[in-house]
PDB file of C-alpha atoms in Angstrom:
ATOM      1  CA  UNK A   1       0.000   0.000   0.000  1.00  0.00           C
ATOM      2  CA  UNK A   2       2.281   2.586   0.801  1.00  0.00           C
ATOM      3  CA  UNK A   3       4.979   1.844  -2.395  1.00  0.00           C
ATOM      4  CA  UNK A   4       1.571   2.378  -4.542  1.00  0.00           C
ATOM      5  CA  UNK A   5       2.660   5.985  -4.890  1.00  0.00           C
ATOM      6  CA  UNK A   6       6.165   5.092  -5.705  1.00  0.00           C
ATOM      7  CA  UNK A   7       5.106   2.194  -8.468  1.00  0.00           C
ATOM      8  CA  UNK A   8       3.125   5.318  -9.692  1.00  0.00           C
ATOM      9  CA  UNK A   9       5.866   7.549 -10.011  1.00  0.00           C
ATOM     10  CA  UNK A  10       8.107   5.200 -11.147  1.00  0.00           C
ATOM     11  CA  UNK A  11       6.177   4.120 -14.300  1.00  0.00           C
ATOM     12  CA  UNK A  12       5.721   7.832 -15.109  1.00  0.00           C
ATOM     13  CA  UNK A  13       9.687   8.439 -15.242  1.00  0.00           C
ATOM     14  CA  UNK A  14       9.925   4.995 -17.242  1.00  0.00           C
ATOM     15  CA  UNK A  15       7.241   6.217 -19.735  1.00  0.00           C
ATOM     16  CA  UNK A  16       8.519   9.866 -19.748  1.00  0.00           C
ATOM     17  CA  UNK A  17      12.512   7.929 -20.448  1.00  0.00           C
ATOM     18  CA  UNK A  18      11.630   5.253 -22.853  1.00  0.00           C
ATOM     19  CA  UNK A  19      12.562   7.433 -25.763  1.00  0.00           C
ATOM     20  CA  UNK A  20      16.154   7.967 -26.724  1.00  0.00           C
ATOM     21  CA  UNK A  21      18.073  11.556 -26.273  1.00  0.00           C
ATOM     22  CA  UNK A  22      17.637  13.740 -23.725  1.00  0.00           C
ATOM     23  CA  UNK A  23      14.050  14.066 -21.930  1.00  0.00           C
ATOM     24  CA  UNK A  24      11.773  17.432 -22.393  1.00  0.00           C
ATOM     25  CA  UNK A  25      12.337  18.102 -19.126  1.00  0.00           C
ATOM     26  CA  UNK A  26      12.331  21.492 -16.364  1.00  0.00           C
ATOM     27  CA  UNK A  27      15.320  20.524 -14.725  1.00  0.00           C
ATOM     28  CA  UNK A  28      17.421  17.470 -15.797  1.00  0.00           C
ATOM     29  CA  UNK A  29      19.023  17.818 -12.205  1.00  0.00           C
ATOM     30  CA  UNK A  30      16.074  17.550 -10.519  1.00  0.00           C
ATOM     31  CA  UNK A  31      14.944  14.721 -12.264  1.00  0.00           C
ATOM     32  CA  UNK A  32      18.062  13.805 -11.375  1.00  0.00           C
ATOM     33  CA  UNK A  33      17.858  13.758  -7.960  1.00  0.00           C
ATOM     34  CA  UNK A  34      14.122  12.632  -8.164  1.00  0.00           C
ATOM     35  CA  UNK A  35      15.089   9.083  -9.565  1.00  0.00           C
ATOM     36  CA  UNK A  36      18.046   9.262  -6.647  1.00  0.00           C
ATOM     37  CA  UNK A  37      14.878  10.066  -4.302  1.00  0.00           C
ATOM     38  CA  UNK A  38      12.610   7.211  -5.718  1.00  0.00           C
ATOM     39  CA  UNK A  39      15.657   3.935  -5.611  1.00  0.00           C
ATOM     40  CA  UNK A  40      16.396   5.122  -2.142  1.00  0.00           C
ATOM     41  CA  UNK A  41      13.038   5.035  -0.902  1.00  0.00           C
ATOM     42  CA  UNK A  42      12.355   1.508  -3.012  1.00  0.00           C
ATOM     43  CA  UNK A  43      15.745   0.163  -0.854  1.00  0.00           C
ATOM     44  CA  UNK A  44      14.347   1.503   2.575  1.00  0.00           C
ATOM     45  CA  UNK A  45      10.806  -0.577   1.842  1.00  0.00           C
ATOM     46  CA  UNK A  46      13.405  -3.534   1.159  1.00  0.00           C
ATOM     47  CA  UNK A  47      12.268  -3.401  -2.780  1.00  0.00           C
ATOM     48  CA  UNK A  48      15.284  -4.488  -4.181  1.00  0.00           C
ATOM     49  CA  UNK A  49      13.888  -4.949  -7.599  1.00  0.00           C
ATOM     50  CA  UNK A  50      12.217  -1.887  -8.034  1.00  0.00           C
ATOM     51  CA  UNK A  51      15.224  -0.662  -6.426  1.00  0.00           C
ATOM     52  CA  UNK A  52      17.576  -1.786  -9.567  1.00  0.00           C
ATOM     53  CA  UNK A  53      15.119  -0.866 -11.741  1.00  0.00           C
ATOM     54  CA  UNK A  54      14.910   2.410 -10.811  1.00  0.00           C
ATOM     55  CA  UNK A  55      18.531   2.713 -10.728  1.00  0.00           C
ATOM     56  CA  UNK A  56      18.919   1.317 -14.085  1.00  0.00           C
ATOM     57  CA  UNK A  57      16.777   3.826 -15.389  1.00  0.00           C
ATOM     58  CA  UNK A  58      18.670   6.519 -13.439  1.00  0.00           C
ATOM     59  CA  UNK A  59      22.018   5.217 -14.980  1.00  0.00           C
ATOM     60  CA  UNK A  60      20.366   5.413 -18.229  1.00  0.00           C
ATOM     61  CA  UNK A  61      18.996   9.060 -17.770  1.00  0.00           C
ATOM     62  CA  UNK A  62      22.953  10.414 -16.353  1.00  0.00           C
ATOM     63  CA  UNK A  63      24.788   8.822 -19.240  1.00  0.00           C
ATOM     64  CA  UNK A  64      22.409  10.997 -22.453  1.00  0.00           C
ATOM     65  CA  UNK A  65      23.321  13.613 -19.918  1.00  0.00           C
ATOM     66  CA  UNK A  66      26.658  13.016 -20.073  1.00  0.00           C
ATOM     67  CA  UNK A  67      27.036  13.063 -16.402  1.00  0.00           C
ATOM     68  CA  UNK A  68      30.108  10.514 -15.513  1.00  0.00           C
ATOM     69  CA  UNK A  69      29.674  10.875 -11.686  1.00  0.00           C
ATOM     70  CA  UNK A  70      25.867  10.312 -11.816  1.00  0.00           C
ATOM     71  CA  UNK A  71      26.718   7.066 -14.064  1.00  0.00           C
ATOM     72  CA  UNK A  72      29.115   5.927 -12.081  1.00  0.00           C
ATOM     73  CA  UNK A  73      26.897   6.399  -8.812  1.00  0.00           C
ATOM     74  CA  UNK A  74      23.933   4.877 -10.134  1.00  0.00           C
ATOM     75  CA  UNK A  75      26.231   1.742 -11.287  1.00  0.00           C
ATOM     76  CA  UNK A  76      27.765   1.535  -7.332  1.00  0.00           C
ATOM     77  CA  UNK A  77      24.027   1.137  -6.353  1.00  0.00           C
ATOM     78  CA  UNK A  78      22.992  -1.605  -8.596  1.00  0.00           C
ATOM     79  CA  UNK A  79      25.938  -3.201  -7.609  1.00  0.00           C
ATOM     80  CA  UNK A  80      25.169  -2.996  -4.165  1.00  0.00           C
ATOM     81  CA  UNK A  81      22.200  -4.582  -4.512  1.00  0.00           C
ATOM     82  CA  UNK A  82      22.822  -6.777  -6.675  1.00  0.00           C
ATOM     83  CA  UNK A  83      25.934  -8.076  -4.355  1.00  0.00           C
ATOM     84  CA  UNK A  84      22.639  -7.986  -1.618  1.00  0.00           C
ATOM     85  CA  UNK A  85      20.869 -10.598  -4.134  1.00  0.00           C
ATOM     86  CA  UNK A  86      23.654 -12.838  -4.286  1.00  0.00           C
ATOM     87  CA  UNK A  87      24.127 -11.903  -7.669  1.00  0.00           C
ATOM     88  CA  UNK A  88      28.057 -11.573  -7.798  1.00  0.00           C
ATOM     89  CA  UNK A  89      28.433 -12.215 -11.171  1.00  0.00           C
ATOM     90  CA  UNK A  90      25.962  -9.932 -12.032  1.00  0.00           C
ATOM     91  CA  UNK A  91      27.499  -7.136 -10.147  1.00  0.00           C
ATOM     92  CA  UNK A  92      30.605  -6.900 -12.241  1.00  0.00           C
ATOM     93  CA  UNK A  93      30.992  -3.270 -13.774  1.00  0.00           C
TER      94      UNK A  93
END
């Protein structure tokens, strides 16, 4: 019930990045650190799927920007969890 808000958000910033380029956005930083907001909240609920996939699609969104430290970042997070999973292999930048 309460990650019903969050599933809603998070299919809005899917749909709103499934295109290529750079999204029509206000602020690419805050959208940005929205996506930051929503896989950290996803980890704290112990969502660890939701978790990567938000983080995928925040890796995705930093790299059109060309933002190396934001890539980087989101890649240390999926790792995390994916070393959380027991999915070493997986985990491998």
């Amino acid at each position: 019930a309460l990650s019903k808000p969050l599933d809603e958000a998070f299919s809005l910033w899917k749909k709103l990045l499934e295109n290529p380029g750079i999204p029509e956005v206000r602020s690419p930083e805050q959208t940005v650190s929205s996506l930051q907001l929503l896989a950290t909240l996803y980890r704290l609920q112990d969502k660890p799927i939701q978790a990567l996939e938000s983080f995928l699609l925040l890796r995705s969104l930093c790299r059109r920007l060309g933002d190396p430290l934001g890539t980087a970042d989101s890649l240390c997070q999926l790792s995390r969890i994916l070393l959380q999973l027991h999915c070493p292999a997986q985990a491998q930048v």
